């Protein structure tokens, strides 16, 4: 089975504190980059297999393919293939009859396809804001927006609104925090909002881990808040 977003919910609660400790340590070392490691570039045979799986009649196989696409660096992917995958992912993402895990994977794949996914940014945003949509799909949409860089920057306020809304599923809010952390300079004014989410003890620890990672990705903008991060209560 593919790695679904529901599986990710079951990560151990201590991850948020582990990451917070490492983040604080990294900030004390100016030569350390807190950004995540670069994704590997897929081999041709891997891409060919994934493209074939995207067209499979079984949703589980499609879902596996979409999640795999989210794990690779795809900047050198053939543009014709990339556009085909983006269109397929967008159609799956919008299809309410498709399993939510598969739709979430389609969102993640779109977010990793770069420029070819830009025509679908508003579709992704619509799903992110739709309260009737499953939380797996919405969190995948948030992650996708965060990975689309400049194309998603005009929607930073929409993502922030989602993060601050306590009525929204905490898993979706975690996706929003992660998305903001990936948007670079434009998200720096929102460090305090992300920190507030990290410190919210009503939210499960493994979801707050997304906020810790987001703050780590904002680098220098987060340095003034090291003491606040260190004060996050353990439980």
XYZ file of N, CA and C in Angstrom:
705
model
N 0.838 -1.208 0.000
C 0.000 0.000 0.000
C 0.863 1.243 0.000
N 0.400 2.337 -0.567
C 1.161 3.572 -0.592
C 1.069 4.286 0.736
N 1.973 5.195 0.912
C 2.026 5.945 2.177
C 0.968 7.026 2.159
N -0.089 6.839 2.851
C -1.194 7.793 2.843
C -1.018 8.831 3.917
N -1.776 9.922 3.761
C -1.716 10.972 4.776
C -2.273 10.482 6.100
N -3.173 9.501 6.064
C -3.716 8.976 7.315
C -2.637 8.259 8.108
N -1.701 7.621 7.420
C -0.602 6.959 8.111
C 0.276 7.994 8.804
N 0.460 9.115 8.131
C 1.308 10.160 8.693
C 0.762 10.679 10.023
N -0.535 10.577 10.228
C -1.130 11.060 11.473
C -0.655 10.259 12.672
N -0.194 9.035 12.416
C 0.134 8.139 13.507
C 1.595 8.253 13.955
N 2.332 9.216 13.441
C 3.719 9.390 13.850
C 3.789 9.681 15.336
N 4.855 9.254 15.960
C 5.005 9.428 17.403
C 4.970 10.888 17.812
N 4.329 11.158 18.959
C 4.111 12.535 19.394
C 5.407 13.260 19.713
N 6.505 12.526 19.984
C 7.734 13.209 20.375
C 8.450 13.852 19.198
N 8.016 13.616 17.965
C 8.702 14.177 16.804
C 8.758 15.697 16.848
N 7.667 16.322 17.261
C 7.650 17.777 17.284
C 8.714 18.332 18.214
N 8.938 17.659 19.342
C 9.930 18.146 20.286
C 11.345 17.845 19.795
N 11.514 16.687 19.162
C 12.813 16.358 18.602
C 13.208 17.377 17.549
N 12.270 17.673 16.662
C 12.579 18.633 15.608
C 12.840 20.019 16.189
N 12.057 20.397 17.200
C 12.250 21.706 17.817
C 13.644 21.828 18.409
N 14.097 20.776 19.104
C 15.440 20.797 19.676
C 16.491 20.955 18.578
N 16.361 20.160 17.524
C 17.331 20.231 16.430
C 17.308 21.592 15.753
N 16.110 22.148 15.614
C 15.986 23.460 14.979
C 16.709 24.533 15.787
N 16.505 24.517 17.107
C 17.165 25.502 17.967
C 18.677 25.344 17.884
N 19.139 24.100 17.877
C 20.570 23.853 17.773
C 21.113 24.379 16.451
N 20.349 24.158 15.355
C 20.799 24.616 14.046
C 20.861 26.129 13.970
N 19.901 26.796 14.581
C 19.913 28.256 14.559
C 21.127 28.825 15.286
N 21.675 28.068 16.208
C 22.855 28.542 16.915
C 24.115 28.382 16.084
N 24.002 27.680 14.961
C 25.131 27.479 14.065
C 24.832 28.155 12.743
N 25.391 29.345 12.489
C 25.018 30.115 11.312
C 25.356 29.458 9.991
N 26.281 28.501 10.007
C 26.641 27.860 8.747
C 25.739 26.686 8.405
N 24.828 26.339 9.302
C 23.937 25.207 9.046
C 22.682 25.672 8.339
N 22.313 24.995 7.292
C 21.101 25.320 6.557
C 19.964 24.467 7.091
N 18.877 25.101 7.535
C 17.755 24.347 8.091
C 16.813 23.808 7.018
N 17.093 24.081 5.759
C 16.232 23.576 4.698
C 16.327 22.059 4.601
N 15.269 21.455 4.112
C 15.256 20.017 3.957
C 16.202 19.602 2.834
N 16.682 18.360 2.926
C 17.598 17.851 1.907
C 16.913 17.824 0.550
N 17.728 17.986 -0.495
C 17.197 17.985 -1.857
C 16.611 16.619 -2.204
N 15.561 16.642 -3.009
C 14.945 15.394 -3.440
C 15.804 14.749 -4.531
N 15.811 13.416 -4.608
C 16.587 12.741 -5.659
C 15.900 12.865 -7.015
N 16.696 12.849 -8.064
C 16.128 12.838 -9.417
C 15.832 11.394 -9.805
N 14.648 11.134 -10.336
C 14.296 9.754 -10.692
C 15.012 9.303 -11.956
N 15.235 8.010 -12.058
C 15.758 7.417 -13.284
C 14.625 7.325 -14.300
N 15.003 7.185 -15.571
C 13.995 7.105 -16.632
C 13.017 5.956 -16.394
N 13.548 4.801 -15.958
C 12.673 3.642 -15.761
C 11.686 3.884 -14.625
N 12.124 4.669 -13.628
C 11.214 4.969 -12.523
C 10.073 5.865 -12.978
N 10.413 6.892 -13.748
C 9.385 7.798 -14.272
C 8.424 7.066 -15.186
N 8.962 6.205 -16.059
C 8.098 5.453 -16.975
C 7.116 4.580 -16.200
N 7.594 3.986 -15.129
C 6.716 3.154 -14.303
C 5.641 3.972 -13.601
N 6.033 5.138 -13.113
C 5.078 6.006 -12.416
C 4.025 6.522 -13.383
N 4.457 6.933 -14.580
C 3.517 7.435 -15.586
C 2.503 6.351 -15.943
N 2.984 5.120 -16.085
C 2.077 4.008 -16.384
C 1.099 3.789 -15.233
N 1.588 3.902 -14.005
C 0.737 3.685 -12.838
C -0.324 4.764 -12.691
N -0.004 5.985 -13.116
C -0.979 7.079 -13.055
C -2.210 6.764 -13.898
N -2.016 6.005 -14.960
C -3.118 5.642 -15.853
C -3.800 4.339 -15.461
N -3.373 3.737 -14.365
C -3.930 2.455 -13.959
C -5.405 2.600 -13.576
N -6.148 1.511 -13.753
C -7.584 1.545 -13.453
C -7.855 1.440 -11.952
N -6.857 1.006 -11.184
C -7.044 0.842 -9.752
C -6.615 2.111 -9.012
N -7.506 2.704 -8.234
C -7.180 3.932 -7.511
C -5.961 3.800 -6.592
N -5.812 2.599 -5.980
C -4.683 2.407 -5.073
C -3.358 2.548 -5.806
N -3.310 2.046 -7.037
C -2.091 2.142 -7.838
C -1.840 3.591 -8.238
N -2.898 4.278 -8.620
C -2.771 5.701 -8.942
C -2.258 6.484 -7.734
N -2.835 6.202 -6.571
C -2.423 6.906 -5.368
C -0.955 6.691 -5.065
N -0.494 5.443 -5.203
C 0.918 5.145 -4.989
C 1.782 5.965 -5.948
N 1.364 6.032 -7.200
C 2.129 6.780 -8.204
C 2.203 8.265 -7.863
N 1.089 8.836 -7.449
C 1.076 10.259 -7.112
C 1.992 10.563 -5.923
N 1.933 9.722 -4.905
C 2.796 9.957 -3.747
C 4.268 9.798 -4.109
N 4.570 8.859 -4.983
C 5.954 8.692 -5.434
C 6.437 9.939 -6.169
N 5.567 10.530 -6.952
C 5.935 11.760 -7.663
C 6.313 12.881 -6.690
N 5.681 12.882 -5.535
C 5.979 13.898 -4.539
C 7.338 13.722 -3.890
N 7.965 12.567 -4.091
C 9.246 12.276 -3.440
C 10.449 12.630 -4.306
N 10.215 12.953 -5.581
C 11.323 13.168 -6.515
C 11.461 14.626 -6.942
N 12.667 14.963 -7.377
C 12.919 16.243 -8.030
C 12.548 16.076 -9.505
N 11.568 16.854 -9.972
C 11.003 16.624 -11.306
C 11.310 17.746 -12.301
N 12.301 18.594 -11.996
C 12.559 19.735 -12.874
C 13.028 19.319 -14.257
N 13.607 18.130 -14.368
C 14.088 17.663 -15.676
C 13.106 16.700 -16.348
N 11.918 16.595 -15.794
C 10.924 15.704 -16.379
C 10.481 16.223 -17.745
N 10.349 15.313 -18.692
C 9.855 15.660 -20.018
C 8.561 16.458 -19.898
N 8.499 17.618 -20.572
C 7.353 18.508 -20.414
C 6.041 17.883 -20.869
N 6.099 17.076 -21.891
C 4.880 16.416 -22.353
C 4.358 15.451 -21.285
N 5.285 14.703 -20.686
C 4.901 13.799 -19.603
C 4.374 14.585 -18.408
N 5.070 15.674 -18.075
C 4.690 16.474 -16.916
C 3.286 17.048 -17.084
N 2.981 17.558 -18.268
C 1.656 18.131 -18.508
C 0.567 17.059 -18.431
N 0.886 15.877 -18.944
C -0.073 14.772 -18.898
C -0.363 14.391 -17.451
N 0.704 14.281 -16.650
C 0.533 13.920 -15.237
C -0.240 14.998 -14.500
N 0.086 16.281 -14.773
C -0.585 17.393 -14.095
C -2.080 17.390 -14.392
N -2.428 17.159 -15.648
C -3.843 17.138 -16.023
C -4.564 15.981 -15.337
N -3.909 14.809 -15.328
C -4.498 13.641 -14.683
C -4.678 13.886 -13.187
N -3.649 14.446 -12.557
C -3.709 14.716 -11.114
C -4.801 15.721 -10.789
N -4.932 16.755 -11.617
C -5.956 17.776 -11.385
C -7.356 17.173 -11.496
N -7.554 16.290 -12.463
C -8.858 15.650 -12.639
C -9.197 14.754 -11.455
N -8.198 14.003 -10.980
C -8.401 13.132 -9.821
C -8.685 13.963 -8.572
N -7.937 15.040 -8.426
C -8.094 15.908 -7.256
C -9.511 16.455 -7.141
N -10.115 16.778 -8.267
C -11.451 17.380 -8.270
C -12.584 16.366 -8.247
N -12.249 15.079 -8.407
C -13.268 14.036 -8.509
C -13.705 13.576 -7.108
N -14.900 13.947 -6.714
C -15.389 13.636 -5.369
C -15.634 12.148 -5.153
N -15.681 11.374 -6.238
C -15.925 9.939 -6.110
C -14.644 9.172 -5.795
N -13.496 9.815 -5.976
C -12.210 9.159 -5.746
C -11.872 9.174 -4.265
N -11.228 8.098 -3.781
C -10.826 7.990 -2.385
C -9.991 9.207 -1.966
N -10.210 9.677 -0.741
C -9.554 10.904 -0.283
C -8.035 10.786 -0.239
N -7.515 9.587 0.092
C -6.071 9.403 0.107
C -5.475 9.601 -1.286
N -6.161 9.080 -2.289
C -5.692 9.208 -3.666
C -5.736 10.672 -4.104
N -6.810 11.357 -3.740
C -6.925 12.785 -4.089
C -5.853 13.607 -3.384
N -5.570 13.258 -2.137
C -4.498 13.945 -1.423
C -3.163 13.740 -2.106
N -2.922 12.520 -2.575
C -1.689 12.239 -3.304
C -1.614 13.007 -4.606
N -2.743 13.164 -5.277
C -2.780 13.942 -6.520
C -2.407 15.400 -6.260
N -2.876 15.937 -5.129
C -2.529 17.312 -4.760
C -1.034 17.448 -4.525
N -0.462 16.491 -3.802
C 0.974 16.515 -3.526
C 1.770 16.434 -4.836
N 1.325 15.568 -5.741
C 2.009 15.449 -7.035
C 1.965 16.754 -7.811
N 0.809 17.409 -7.836
C 0.696 18.693 -8.523
C 1.675 19.716 -7.955
N 1.787 19.724 -6.645
C 2.682 20.678 -6.008
C 4.136 20.456 -6.340
N 4.464 19.257 -6.812
C 5.855 18.931 -7.127
C 6.157 19.038 -8.618
N 5.175 19.431 -9.416
C 5.361 19.456 -10.874
C 5.768 20.822 -11.409
N 5.877 21.810 -10.537
C 6.389 23.113 -10.966
C 5.462 23.859 -11.900
N 6.047 24.458 -12.940
C 5.314 25.365 -13.824
C 4.097 24.740 -14.487
N 4.166 23.455 -14.814
C 3.039 22.835 -15.529
C 1.798 22.741 -14.648
N 1.983 22.879 -13.331
C 0.839 22.814 -12.417
C 0.224 24.178 -12.155
N 0.853 25.240 -12.619
C 0.362 26.588 -12.320
C -1.070 26.837 -12.798
N -1.496 26.275 -13.932
C -2.886 26.497 -14.346
C -3.922 25.945 -13.362
N -3.474 25.100 -12.447
C -4.411 24.448 -11.532
C -4.358 25.024 -10.112
N -3.633 26.126 -9.937
C -3.483 26.699 -8.604
C -4.829 27.064 -7.997
N -5.687 27.675 -8.766
C -6.996 28.086 -8.229
C -7.868 26.881 -7.891
N -7.736 25.798 -8.652
C -8.469 24.570 -8.322
C -8.000 24.026 -6.978
N -6.680 24.058 -6.768
C -6.122 23.583 -5.506
C -6.617 24.451 -4.354
N -6.610 25.760 -4.574
C -7.058 26.690 -3.533
C -8.532 26.470 -3.199
N -9.348 26.212 -4.201
C -10.776 25.975 -3.981
C -10.990 24.782 -3.057
N -10.231 23.714 -3.288
C -10.346 22.533 -2.434
C -9.851 22.824 -1.024
N -8.801 23.597 -0.931
C -8.245 23.948 0.372
C -9.269 24.681 1.231
N -10.065 25.527 0.608
C -11.018 26.360 1.337
C -12.375 25.685 1.558
N -12.611 24.564 0.876
C -13.921 23.909 0.932
C -14.060 23.074 2.207
N -14.918 23.489 3.111
C -15.076 22.812 4.389
C -15.709 21.426 4.249
N -16.327 21.152 3.120
C -16.970 19.847 2.925
C -15.974 18.794 2.454
N -14.781 19.229 2.031
C -13.777 18.313 1.500
C -13.037 17.624 2.645
N -12.724 16.354 2.459
C -12.019 15.564 3.460
C -10.703 16.233 3.863
N -10.336 16.105 5.129
C -9.133 16.762 5.631
C -7.860 16.263 4.963
N -7.830 14.985 4.548
C -6.667 14.472 3.825
C -6.443 15.249 2.532
N -7.536 15.520 1.839
C -7.453 16.239 0.567
C -7.035 17.688 0.802
N -7.633 18.308 1.796
C -7.325 19.717 2.063
C -5.881 19.895 2.518
N -5.382 18.985 3.349
C -3.992 19.102 3.794
C -3.040 18.861 2.624
N -3.413 17.950 1.723
C -2.611 17.740 0.515
C -2.610 18.970 -0.368
N -3.757 19.643 -0.439
C -3.857 20.879 -1.222
C -2.975 21.970 -0.626
N -2.955 22.058 0.704
C -2.099 23.046 1.367
C -0.634 22.771 1.060
N -0.244 21.515 1.150
C 1.138 21.137 0.856
C 1.496 21.474 -0.597
N 0.557 21.214 -1.490
C 0.791 21.507 -2.902
C 1.030 22.994 -3.138
N 0.199 23.839 -2.548
C 0.363 25.285 -2.708
C 1.718 25.737 -2.187
N 2.118 25.196 -1.047
C 3.405 25.580 -0.482
C 4.572 25.214 -1.369
N 4.406 24.158 -2.158
C 5.489 23.701 -3.025
C 5.503 24.373 -4.394
N 4.479 25.164 -4.693
C 4.404 25.782 -6.020
C 5.064 27.155 -6.089
N 5.674 27.577 -4.992
C 6.492 28.787 -5.019
C 5.750 30.037 -5.430
N 6.313 30.741 -6.426
C 5.778 32.042 -6.844
C 4.310 31.976 -7.248
N 3.901 30.865 -7.857
C 2.516 30.749 -8.316
C 1.537 30.775 -7.157
N 1.989 30.354 -5.970
C 1.095 30.290 -4.812
C 1.211 31.510 -3.903
N 2.212 32.336 -4.108
C 2.440 33.461 -3.202
C 1.256 34.419 -3.097
N 0.507 34.665 -4.181
C -0.659 35.554 -4.038
C -1.725 35.009 -3.081
N -1.616 33.721 -2.742
C -2.637 33.097 -1.901
C -2.144 32.857 -0.476
N -1.038 33.494 -0.108
C -0.485 33.314 1.239
C -1.491 33.704 2.316
N -2.241 34.765 2.068
C -3.241 35.211 3.053
C -4.337 34.171 3.238
N -4.717 33.512 2.144
C -5.725 32.455 2.251
C -5.215 31.300 3.101
N -3.943 30.961 2.911
C -3.346 29.875 3.687
C -3.256 30.271 5.156
N -2.875 31.525 5.402
C -2.780 32.017 6.771
C -4.140 31.973 7.463
N -5.181 32.371 6.758
C -6.533 32.352 7.322
C -6.901 30.943 7.788
N -6.524 29.972 6.991
C -6.804 28.580 7.334
C -6.028 28.166 8.585
N -4.776 28.577 8.659
C -3.944 28.240 9.808
C -4.527 28.800 11.105
N -5.061 29.993 11.054
C -5.525 30.683 12.258
C -6.938 30.283 12.684
N -7.648 29.588 11.818
C -9.037 29.228 12.108
C -9.088 27.969 12.972
N -9.415 28.126 14.241
C -9.430 27.001 15.168
C -10.580 26.029 14.906
N -11.516 26.423 14.079
C -12.629 25.518 13.736
C -12.210 24.519 12.657
N -11.108 24.814 11.977
C -10.616 23.945 10.908
C -9.881 22.749 11.512
N -10.015 21.593 10.897
C -9.322 20.385 11.324
C -7.843 20.684 11.550
N -7.295 20.248 12.687
C -5.913 20.576 13.024
C -4.921 19.990 12.023
N -5.276 18.876 11.399
C -4.393 18.278 10.394
C -4.286 19.185 9.170
N -5.401 19.809 8.800
C -5.398 20.760 7.680
C -4.585 21.999 8.061
N -4.742 22.451 9.288
C -3.991 23.616 9.749
C -2.489 23.318 9.748
N -2.131 22.082 10.087
C -0.722 21.688 10.016
C -0.196 21.763 8.597
N -1.025 21.351 7.630
C -0.638 21.469 6.220
C -0.465 22.911 5.814
N -1.325 23.786 6.351
C -1.226 25.210 6.051
C 0.067 25.795 6.620
N 0.425 25.380 7.830
C 1.683 25.840 8.436
C 2.872 25.424 7.586
N 2.846 24.177 7.147
C 3.936 23.672 6.312
C 4.009 24.440 4.993
N 2.857 24.740 4.432
C 2.818 25.482 3.174
C 3.439 26.869 3.344
N 3.087 27.556 4.415
C 3.650 28.883 4.665
C 5.165 28.814 4.813
N 5.633 27.774 5.480
C 7.071 27.615 5.650
C 7.816 27.422 4.352
N 7.107 26.957 3.331
C 7.736 26.721 2.028
C 7.651 27.918 1.087
N 6.960 28.973 1.503
C 6.748 30.108 0.606
C 7.833 31.177 0.693
N 8.823 30.958 1.543
C 9.962 31.876 1.585
C 9.652 33.224 2.208
N 10.270 34.265 1.653
C 10.219 35.602 2.249
C 8.804 36.114 2.488
N 7.889 35.769 1.595
C 6.534 36.311 1.719
C 5.841 35.808 2.993
N 6.317 34.695 3.539
C 5.690 34.129 4.741
C 6.352 34.602 6.027
N 7.426 35.343 5.933
C 8.148 35.761 7.143
C 7.295 36.573 8.118
N 6.371 37.411 7.639
C 5.521 38.141 8.602
C 4.596 37.232 9.417
N 4.508 35.964 9.034
C 3.570 35.063 9.682
C 4.236 34.124 10.685
N 5.494 34.384 11.015
C 6.203 33.506 11.946
C 5.452 33.382 13.264
N 4.947 34.503 13.795
C 4.256 34.464 15.077
C 2.970 33.631 15.004
N 2.295 33.665 13.865
C 1.082 32.859 13.695
C 1.429 31.371 13.677
N 2.524 31.033 13.004
C 2.957 29.635 12.958
C 3.394 29.186 14.345
N 4.096 30.066 15.041
C 4.541 29.752 16.400
C 3.358 29.513 17.331
N 2.309 30.316 17.184
C 1.118 30.150 18.014
C 0.514 28.761 17.811
N 0.523 28.286 16.577
C 0.012 26.949 16.281
C 0.907 25.892 16.926
N 2.219 26.104 16.854
C 3.165 25.169 17.457
C 2.947 25.048 18.960
N 2.590 26.151 19.601
C 2.438 26.187 21.055
C 1.043 25.768 21.530
N 0.143 25.534 20.605
C -1.237 25.210 20.958
C -1.342 23.764 21.442
N -1.498 23.576 22.734
C -1.529 22.231 23.313
C -2.810 21.464 22.984
N -3.783 22.139 22.412
C -5.010 21.440 22.015
C -4.793 20.649 20.728
N -3.724 20.990 20.000
C -3.412 20.313 18.738
C -2.454 19.156 19.006
N -2.691 18.029 18.342
C -1.841 16.861 18.537
C -0.395 17.173 18.177
N 0.530 16.595 18.958
C 1.946 16.917 18.806
C 2.485 16.597 17.418
N 2.075 15.455 16.850
C 2.640 15.085 15.559
C 2.152 16.008 14.449
N 1.062 16.720 14.666
C 0.590 17.699 13.690
C 1.327 19.020 13.887
N 1.598 19.350 15.148
C 2.358 20.561 15.428
C 3.773 20.469 14.876
N 4.239 19.266 14.638
C 5.545 19.053 14.020
C 5.651 19.819 12.701
N 4.541 19.929 11.975
C 4.528 20.680 10.712
C 4.874 22.143 10.946
N 4.397 22.687 12.055
C 4.700 24.077 12.378
C 6.171 24.250 12.720
N 6.731 23.282 13.436
C 8.153 23.350 13.768
C 9.002 23.319 12.501
N 8.639 22.453 11.576
C 9.372 22.376 10.315
C 9.229 23.669 9.517
N 8.033 24.225 9.540
C 7.784 25.466 8.809
C 8.656 26.591 9.342
N 8.734 26.715 10.665
C 9.572 27.753 11.264
C 11.032 27.521 10.907
N 11.442 26.258 10.903
C 12.809 25.931 10.516
C 13.127 26.364 9.105
N 12.160 26.261 8.219
C 12.366 26.644 6.820
C 12.444 28.154 6.628
N 12.005 28.928 7.615
C 12.012 30.386 7.482
C 13.314 31.022 7.966
N 14.257 30.197 8.418
C 15.605 30.655 8.694
C 15.731 31.852 9.613
N 16.412 32.902 9.134
C 16.718 34.080 9.950
C 15.475 34.721 10.558
N 14.354 34.641 9.852
C 13.124 35.268 10.350
C 12.665 34.644 11.658
N 13.098 33.413 11.916
C 12.662 32.714 13.126
C 13.619 32.894 14.302
N 14.809 33.420 14.056
C 15.808 33.519 15.126
C 15.319 34.310 16.345
N 14.563 35.404 16.169
C 14.108 36.139 17.358
C 13.174 35.332 18.259
N 12.701 34.186 17.769
C 11.710 33.415 18.523
C 12.289 32.127 19.111
N 13.620 32.024 19.138
C 14.244 30.802 19.640
C 13.803 30.490 21.065
N 13.740 31.515 21.931
C 13.339 31.287 23.320
C 11.891 30.797 23.401
N 11.037 31.348 22.541
C 9.636 30.908 22.535
C 9.527 29.459 22.096
N 10.337 29.105 21.099
C 10.307 27.723 20.601
C 10.810 26.771 21.677
N 11.879 27.178 22.386
C 12.421 26.349 23.440
C 11.433 26.155 24.587
N 10.515 27.106 24.737
C 9.549 27.054 25.841
C 8.303 26.242 25.511
N 8.242 25.670 24.298
C 7.080 24.846 23.935
C 6.954 23.715 24.942
N 5.807 23.576 25.595
C 5.667 22.563 26.654
C 5.705 21.152 26.131
N 6.360 20.280 26.874
C 6.385 18.858 26.540
C 5.211 18.174 27.215
N 4.754 17.061 26.628
C 3.682 16.316 27.277
C 3.805 14.843 26.965
